Coordinates of C-alpha atoms and ligand atoms in Angstrom, one line a residue:
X1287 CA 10.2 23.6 58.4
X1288 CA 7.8 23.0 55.9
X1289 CA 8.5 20.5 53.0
X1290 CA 8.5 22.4 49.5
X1291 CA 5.7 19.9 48.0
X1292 CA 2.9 21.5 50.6
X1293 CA 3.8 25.0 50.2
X1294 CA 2.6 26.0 46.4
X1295 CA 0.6 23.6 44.7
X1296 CA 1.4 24.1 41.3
X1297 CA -2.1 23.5 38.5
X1298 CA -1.1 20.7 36.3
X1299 CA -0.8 22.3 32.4
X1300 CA -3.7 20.9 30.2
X1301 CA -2.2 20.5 26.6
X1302 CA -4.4 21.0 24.0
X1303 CA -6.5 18.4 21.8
X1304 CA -7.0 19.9 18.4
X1305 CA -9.1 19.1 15.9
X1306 CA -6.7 18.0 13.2
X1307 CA -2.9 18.5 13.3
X1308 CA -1.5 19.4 9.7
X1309 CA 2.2 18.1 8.9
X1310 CA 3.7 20.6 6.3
X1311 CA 3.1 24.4 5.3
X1312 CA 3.4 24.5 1.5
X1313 CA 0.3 25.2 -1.0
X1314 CA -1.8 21.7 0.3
X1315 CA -1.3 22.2 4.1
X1316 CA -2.2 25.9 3.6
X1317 CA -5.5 24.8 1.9
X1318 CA -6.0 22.1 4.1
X1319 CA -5.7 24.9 7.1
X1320 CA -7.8 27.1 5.9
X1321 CA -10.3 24.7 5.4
X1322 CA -10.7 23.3 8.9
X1323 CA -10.3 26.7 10.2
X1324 CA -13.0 28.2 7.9
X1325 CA -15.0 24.7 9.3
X1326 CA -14.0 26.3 12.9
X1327 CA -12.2 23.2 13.4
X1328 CA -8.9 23.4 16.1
X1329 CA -6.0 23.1 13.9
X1330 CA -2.6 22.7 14.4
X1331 CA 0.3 23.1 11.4
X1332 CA 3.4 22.1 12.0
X1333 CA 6.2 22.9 9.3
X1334 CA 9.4 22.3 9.1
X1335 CA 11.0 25.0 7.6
X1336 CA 8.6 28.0 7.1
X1337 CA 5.4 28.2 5.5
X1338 CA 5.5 27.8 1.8
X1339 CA 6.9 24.8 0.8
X1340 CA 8.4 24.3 -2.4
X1341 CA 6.7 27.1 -4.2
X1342 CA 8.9 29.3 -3.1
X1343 CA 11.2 27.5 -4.9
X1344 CA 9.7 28.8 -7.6
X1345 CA 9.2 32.7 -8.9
X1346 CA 6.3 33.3 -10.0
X1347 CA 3.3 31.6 -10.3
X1348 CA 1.3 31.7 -13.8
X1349 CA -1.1 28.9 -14.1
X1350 CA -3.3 28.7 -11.1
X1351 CA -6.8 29.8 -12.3
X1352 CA -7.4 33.4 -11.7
X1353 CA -4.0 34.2 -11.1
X1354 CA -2.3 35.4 -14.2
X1355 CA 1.3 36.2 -12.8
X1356 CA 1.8 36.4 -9.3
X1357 CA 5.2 36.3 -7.2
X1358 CA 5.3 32.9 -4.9
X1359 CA 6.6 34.7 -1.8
X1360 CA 3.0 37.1 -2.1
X1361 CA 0.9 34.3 -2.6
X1362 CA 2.4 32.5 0.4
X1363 CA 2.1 36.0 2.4
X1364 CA -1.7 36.1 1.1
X1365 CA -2.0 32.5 2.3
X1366 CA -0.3 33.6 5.6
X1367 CA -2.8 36.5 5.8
X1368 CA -6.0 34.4 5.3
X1369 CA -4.7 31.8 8.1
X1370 CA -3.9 35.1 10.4
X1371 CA -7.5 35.4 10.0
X1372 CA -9.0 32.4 11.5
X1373 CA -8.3 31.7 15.4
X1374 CA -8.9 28.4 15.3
X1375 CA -5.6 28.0 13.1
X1376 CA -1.8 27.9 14.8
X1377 CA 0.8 27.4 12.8
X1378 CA 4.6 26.0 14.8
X1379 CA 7.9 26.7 12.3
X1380 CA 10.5 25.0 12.3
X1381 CA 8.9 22.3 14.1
X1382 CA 9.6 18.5 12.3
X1383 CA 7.3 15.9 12.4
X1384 CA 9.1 12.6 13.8
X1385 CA 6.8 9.9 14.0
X1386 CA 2.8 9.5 14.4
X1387 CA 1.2 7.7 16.8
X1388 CA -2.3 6.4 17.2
X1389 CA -3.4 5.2 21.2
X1390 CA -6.5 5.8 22.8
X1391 CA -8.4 7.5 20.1
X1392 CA -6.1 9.8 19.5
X1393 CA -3.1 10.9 17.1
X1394 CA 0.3 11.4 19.1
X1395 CA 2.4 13.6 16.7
X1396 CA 5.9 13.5 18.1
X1397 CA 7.6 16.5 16.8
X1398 CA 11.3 18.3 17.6
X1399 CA 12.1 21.6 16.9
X1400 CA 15.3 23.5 18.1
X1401 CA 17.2 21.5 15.7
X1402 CA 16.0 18.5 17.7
X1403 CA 16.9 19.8 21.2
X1404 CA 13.6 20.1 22.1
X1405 CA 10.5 17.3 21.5
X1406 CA 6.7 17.6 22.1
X1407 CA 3.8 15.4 21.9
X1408 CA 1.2 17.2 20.1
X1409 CA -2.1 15.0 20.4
X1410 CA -5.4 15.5 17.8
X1411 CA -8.4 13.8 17.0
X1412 CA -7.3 13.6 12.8
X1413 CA -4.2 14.1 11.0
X1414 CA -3.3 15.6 7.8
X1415 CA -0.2 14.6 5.8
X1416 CA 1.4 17.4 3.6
X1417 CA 5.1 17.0 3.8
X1418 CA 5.8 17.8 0.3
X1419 CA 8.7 16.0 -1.4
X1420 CA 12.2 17.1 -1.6
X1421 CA 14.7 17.4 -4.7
X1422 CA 16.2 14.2 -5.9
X1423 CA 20.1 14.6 -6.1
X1424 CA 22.5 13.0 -9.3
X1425 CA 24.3 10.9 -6.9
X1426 CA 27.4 11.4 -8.8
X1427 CA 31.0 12.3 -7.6
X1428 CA 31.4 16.0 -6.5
X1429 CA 27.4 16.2 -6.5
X1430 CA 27.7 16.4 -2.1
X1431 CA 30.9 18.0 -2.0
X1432 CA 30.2 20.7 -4.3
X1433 CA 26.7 21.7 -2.9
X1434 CA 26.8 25.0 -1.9
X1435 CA 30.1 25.7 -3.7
X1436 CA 28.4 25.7 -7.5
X1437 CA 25.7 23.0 -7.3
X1438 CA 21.8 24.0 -6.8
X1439 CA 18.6 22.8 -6.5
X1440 CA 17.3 26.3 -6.0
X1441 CA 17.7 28.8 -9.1
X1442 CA 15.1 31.2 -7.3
X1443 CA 17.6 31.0 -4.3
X1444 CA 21.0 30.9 -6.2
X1445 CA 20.0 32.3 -9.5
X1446 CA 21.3 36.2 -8.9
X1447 CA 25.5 34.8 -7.5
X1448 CA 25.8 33.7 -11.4
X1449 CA 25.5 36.8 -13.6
X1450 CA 27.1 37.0 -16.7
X1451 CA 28.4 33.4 -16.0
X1452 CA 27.9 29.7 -17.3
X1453 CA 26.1 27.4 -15.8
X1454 CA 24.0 23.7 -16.2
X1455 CA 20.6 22.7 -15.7
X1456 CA 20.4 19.2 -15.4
X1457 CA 16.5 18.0 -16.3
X1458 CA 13.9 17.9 -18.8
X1459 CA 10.5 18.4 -16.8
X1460 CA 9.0 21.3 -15.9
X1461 CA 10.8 22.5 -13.1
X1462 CA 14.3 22.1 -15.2
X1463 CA 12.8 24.5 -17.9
X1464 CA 11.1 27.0 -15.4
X1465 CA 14.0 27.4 -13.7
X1466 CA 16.0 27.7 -17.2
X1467 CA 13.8 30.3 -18.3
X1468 CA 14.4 32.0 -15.1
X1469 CA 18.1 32.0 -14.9
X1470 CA 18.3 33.4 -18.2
X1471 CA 17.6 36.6 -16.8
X1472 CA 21.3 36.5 -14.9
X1473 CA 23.5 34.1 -16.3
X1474 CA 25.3 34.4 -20.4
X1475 CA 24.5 31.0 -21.1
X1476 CA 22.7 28.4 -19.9
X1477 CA 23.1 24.2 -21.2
X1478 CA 20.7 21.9 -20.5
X1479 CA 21.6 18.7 -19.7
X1480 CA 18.8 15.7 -20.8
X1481 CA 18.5 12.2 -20.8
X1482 CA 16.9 11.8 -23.7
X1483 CA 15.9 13.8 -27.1
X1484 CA 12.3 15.1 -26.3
X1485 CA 11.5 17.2 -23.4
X1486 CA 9.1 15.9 -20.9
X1487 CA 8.3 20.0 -19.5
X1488 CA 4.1 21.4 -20.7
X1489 CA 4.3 22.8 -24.5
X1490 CA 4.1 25.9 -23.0
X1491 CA 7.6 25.8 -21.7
X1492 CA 8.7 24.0 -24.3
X1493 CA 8.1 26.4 -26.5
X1494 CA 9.4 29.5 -24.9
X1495 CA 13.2 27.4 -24.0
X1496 CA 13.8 26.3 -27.3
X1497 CA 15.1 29.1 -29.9
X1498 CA 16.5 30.5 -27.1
X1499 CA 19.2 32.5 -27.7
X1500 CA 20.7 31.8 -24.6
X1501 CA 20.0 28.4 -23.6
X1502 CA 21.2 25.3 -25.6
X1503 CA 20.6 21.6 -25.0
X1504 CA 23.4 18.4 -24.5
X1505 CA 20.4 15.9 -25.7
X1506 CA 21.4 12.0 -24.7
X1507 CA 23.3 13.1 -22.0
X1508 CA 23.5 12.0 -18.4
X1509 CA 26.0 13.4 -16.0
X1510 CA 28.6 11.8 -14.9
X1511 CA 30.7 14.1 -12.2
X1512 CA 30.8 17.3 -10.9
X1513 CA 34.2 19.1 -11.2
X1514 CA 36.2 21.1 -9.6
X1515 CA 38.1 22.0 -6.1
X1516 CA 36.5 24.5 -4.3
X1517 CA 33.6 25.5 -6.7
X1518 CA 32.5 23.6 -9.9
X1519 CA 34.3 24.1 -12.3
X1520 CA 32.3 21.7 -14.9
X1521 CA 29.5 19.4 -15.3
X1522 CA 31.4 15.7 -17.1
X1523 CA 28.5 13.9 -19.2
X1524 CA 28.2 10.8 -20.8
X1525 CA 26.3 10.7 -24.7
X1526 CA 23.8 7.5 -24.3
X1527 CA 24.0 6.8 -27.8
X1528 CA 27.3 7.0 -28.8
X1529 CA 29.2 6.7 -25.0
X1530 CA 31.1 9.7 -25.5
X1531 CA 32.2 11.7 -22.7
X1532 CA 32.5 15.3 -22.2
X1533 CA 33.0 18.3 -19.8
X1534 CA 31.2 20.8 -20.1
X1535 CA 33.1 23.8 -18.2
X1536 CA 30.4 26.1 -16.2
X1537 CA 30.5 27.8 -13.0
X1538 CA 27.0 26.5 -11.5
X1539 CA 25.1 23.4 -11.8
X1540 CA 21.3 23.1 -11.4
X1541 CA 20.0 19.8 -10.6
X1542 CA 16.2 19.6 -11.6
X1543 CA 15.7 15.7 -11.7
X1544 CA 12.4 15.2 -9.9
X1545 CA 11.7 15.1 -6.2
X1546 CA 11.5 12.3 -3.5
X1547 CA 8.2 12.2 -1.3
X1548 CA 9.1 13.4 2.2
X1549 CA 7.5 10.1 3.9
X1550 CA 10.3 8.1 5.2
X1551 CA 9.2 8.9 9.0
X1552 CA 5.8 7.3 8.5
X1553 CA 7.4 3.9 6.4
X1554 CA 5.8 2.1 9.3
X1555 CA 2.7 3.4 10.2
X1556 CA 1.1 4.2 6.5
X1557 CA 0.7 2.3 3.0
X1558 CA 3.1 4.2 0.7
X1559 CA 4.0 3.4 -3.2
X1560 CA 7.5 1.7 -3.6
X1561 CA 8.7 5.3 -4.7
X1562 CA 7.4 6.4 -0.6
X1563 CA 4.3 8.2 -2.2
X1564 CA 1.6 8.3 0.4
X1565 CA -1.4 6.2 -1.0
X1566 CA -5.0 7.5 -0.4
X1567 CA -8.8 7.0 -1.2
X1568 CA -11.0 9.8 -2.9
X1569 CA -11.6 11.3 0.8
X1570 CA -7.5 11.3 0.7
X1571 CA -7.7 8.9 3.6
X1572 CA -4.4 7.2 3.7
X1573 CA -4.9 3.0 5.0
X1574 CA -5.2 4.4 8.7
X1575 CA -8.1 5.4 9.4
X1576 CA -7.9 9.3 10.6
X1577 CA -4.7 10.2 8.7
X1578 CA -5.3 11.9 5.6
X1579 CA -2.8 13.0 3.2
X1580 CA -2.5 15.8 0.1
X1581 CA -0.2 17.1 -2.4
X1582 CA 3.1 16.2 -3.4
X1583 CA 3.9 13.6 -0.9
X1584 CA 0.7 11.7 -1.9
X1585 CA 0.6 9.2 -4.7
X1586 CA -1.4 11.1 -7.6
X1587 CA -0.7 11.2 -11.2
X1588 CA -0.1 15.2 -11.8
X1589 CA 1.4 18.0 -9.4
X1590 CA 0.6 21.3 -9.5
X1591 CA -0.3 24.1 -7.0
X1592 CA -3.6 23.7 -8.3
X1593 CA -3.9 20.3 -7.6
X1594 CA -1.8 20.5 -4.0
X1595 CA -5.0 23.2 -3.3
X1596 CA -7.7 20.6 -4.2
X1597 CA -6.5 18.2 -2.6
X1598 CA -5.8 20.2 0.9
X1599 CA -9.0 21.3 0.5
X1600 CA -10.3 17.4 0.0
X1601 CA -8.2 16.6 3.3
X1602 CA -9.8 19.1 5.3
X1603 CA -13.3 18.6 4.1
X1604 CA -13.3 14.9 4.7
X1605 CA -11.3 14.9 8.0
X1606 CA -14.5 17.4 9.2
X1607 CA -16.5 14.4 8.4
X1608 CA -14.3 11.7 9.9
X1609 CA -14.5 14.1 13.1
X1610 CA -18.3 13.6 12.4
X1611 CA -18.1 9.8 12.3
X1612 CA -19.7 10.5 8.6
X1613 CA -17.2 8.6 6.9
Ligands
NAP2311 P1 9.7 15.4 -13.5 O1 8.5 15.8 -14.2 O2 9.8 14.0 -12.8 O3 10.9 15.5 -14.5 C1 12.2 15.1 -14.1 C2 13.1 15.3 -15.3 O4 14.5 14.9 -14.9 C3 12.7 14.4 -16.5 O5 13.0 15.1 -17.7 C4 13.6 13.2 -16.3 O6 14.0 12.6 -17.6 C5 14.9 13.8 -15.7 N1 15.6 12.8 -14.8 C6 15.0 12.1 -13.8 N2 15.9 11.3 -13.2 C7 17.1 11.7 -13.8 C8 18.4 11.3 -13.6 N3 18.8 10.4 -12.6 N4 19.4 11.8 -14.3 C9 19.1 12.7 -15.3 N5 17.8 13.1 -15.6 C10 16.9 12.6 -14.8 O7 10.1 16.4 -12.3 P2 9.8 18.0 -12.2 O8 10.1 18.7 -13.5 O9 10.5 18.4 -11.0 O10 8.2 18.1 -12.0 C11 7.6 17.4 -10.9 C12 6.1 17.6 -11.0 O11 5.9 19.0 -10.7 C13 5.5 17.4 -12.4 O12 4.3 16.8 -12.2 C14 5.5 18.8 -13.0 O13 4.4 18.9 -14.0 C15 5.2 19.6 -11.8 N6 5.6 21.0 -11.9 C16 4.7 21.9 -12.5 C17 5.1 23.2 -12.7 C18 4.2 24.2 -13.2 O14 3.0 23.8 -13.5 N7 4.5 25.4 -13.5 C19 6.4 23.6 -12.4 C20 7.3 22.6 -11.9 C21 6.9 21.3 -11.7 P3 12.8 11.8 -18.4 O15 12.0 12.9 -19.0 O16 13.6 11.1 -19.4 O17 12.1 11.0 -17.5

């Protein structure tokens, strides 16, 4: 009998080289994509979650240029669209970036998907970094416990389970007061817990949250502990100035303290800021040569969609030219 091995002989699969492999699917990979597609370049996105990033945290969009109100979840689907477009462009979901890899020339992006039951080696001649940054948490008792049951980083997502009920933002930047503004439209009354006196949120929003019948500010205030059993039942916060303590009885706390730079996977292959913010040239070249890196996970001094689109588009432009030898 013959053995097995002579009877078929099976064509060894070629995997792919792209172009540029993008890490991340919210406004700057999406730029950066379209870019190297437009610049017929092979690219390859790889995103976590889906495409969108945290925009869709986020209603509507209102100050990128040209846009005067637009829904997040259309200008993601437009985004989507435009990429559909290009052949050149392929985007994996739910596929998370582990660790990058440079040997031979070549980028090895080891990334799992499956919820890590399955891992591939996806090799290209440039990288781009646009992992984004995710919520920071209080780090307070019945913060992790409660999540889920009451506590939210997401009023777009969680916003509509508290009609007609109480709940806390915690936050003073933009995101705090957006998200404010926007859960006004369900809840009776909204407190804002901050830090200090002054908000740090655009004038804009400033001046549209305060005189609002609906939403009222605990100034000096951190929190302390999240109450309650099976669902939050409070928000306990401590007065700076005067070290008085308080609960402040709500059904829903909204934690809008800033975000944390999703980076810890490349702490040993890239320079990053002691915060973990990716640091970069002009070209957006990070200190390896051939890994760029845009938007929020990228040391920069101001975030907006705007700016996470400039900066994409940056990425892709200059990793065209690396792919060049031009820079
Ligand atoms: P942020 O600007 O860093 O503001 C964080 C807020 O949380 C600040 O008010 C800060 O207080 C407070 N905070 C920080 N750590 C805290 C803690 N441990 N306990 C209590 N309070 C704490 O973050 P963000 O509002 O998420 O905005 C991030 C970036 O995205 C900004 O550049 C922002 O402009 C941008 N963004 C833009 C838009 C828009 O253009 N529509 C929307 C959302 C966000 P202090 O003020 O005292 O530091």
């Amino acid at each position: 009998m013959m053995s097995l091995a002579v009877l078929r002989k099976v064509p060894k699969m070629n995997k792919p080289i792209y172009d540029i492999v993008i890490a991340g699917a919210g406004p700057a990979g999406l730029t950066a994509a379209l870019y190297a597609g437009r610049s017929r370049l092979k690219t390859r996105i790889l995103e976590k979650f889906n495409p969108g990033g945290q925009i869709l945290l986020t209603e509507t969009i209102e100050n990128f240029p040209g846009i005067f109100q637009m829904k997040s979840v259309e200008w993601v689907g437009v985004m989507r669209k435009q990429l559909a477009d290009l052949k050149e462009v392929e985007i994996s979901e739910e596929a998370s970036v582990k660790k990058i890899e440079a040997k031979d020339g070549l980028f090895k992006t080891i990334v799992v998907s499956q919820g890590g039951r399955h891992e591939e080696v996806v090799e290209s001649k440039a990288v781009i970094i646009a992992t984004g940054a995710q919520p920071k948490k209080m780090g307070i008792p019945g913060e992790d416990a409660l999540t889920g049951r009451g506590v939210s980083y997401c009023a777009t997502c969680d916003g509509p389970l508290y009609r007609d009920k109480e709940v806390v933002v915690v936050g003073g930047g933009d995101t705090a007061i957006e998200e404010a503004l926007y859960l006004r439209k369900f809840a009776k009354k909204i407190t804002v817990v901050h830090r200090r006196e002054a908000l740090r949120a655009t004038a804009v929003l400033r001046e549209r949250v305060l005189g609002d019948e609906k939403i009222v500010f605990q100034w000096d205030s951190v929190p302390l502990e999240v109450v309650g059993k099976m669902r939050v039942e409070g928000l306990r916060v401590r007065n700076v100035k005067n070290n008085q303590e308080n609960t402040l009885s709500c059904d829903g706390v909204f934690v809008f303290i800033g975000f944390t730079p999703d980076t810890a996977f490349l702490r040993s292959t890239l320079d990053l800021s002691d915060a973990g913010y990716i640091l970069t040239d002009e070209n957006m070249m990070s200190s390896a040569t051939g890994i760029f890196a845009c938007g929020d996970c990228r040391l920069r001094p101001f975030s907006q969609v705007v700016t996470a689109c400039g900066e994409g588009a940056i990425a892709a432009f200059a990793a065209a030219k690396f792919l060049e030898n031009k820079i």
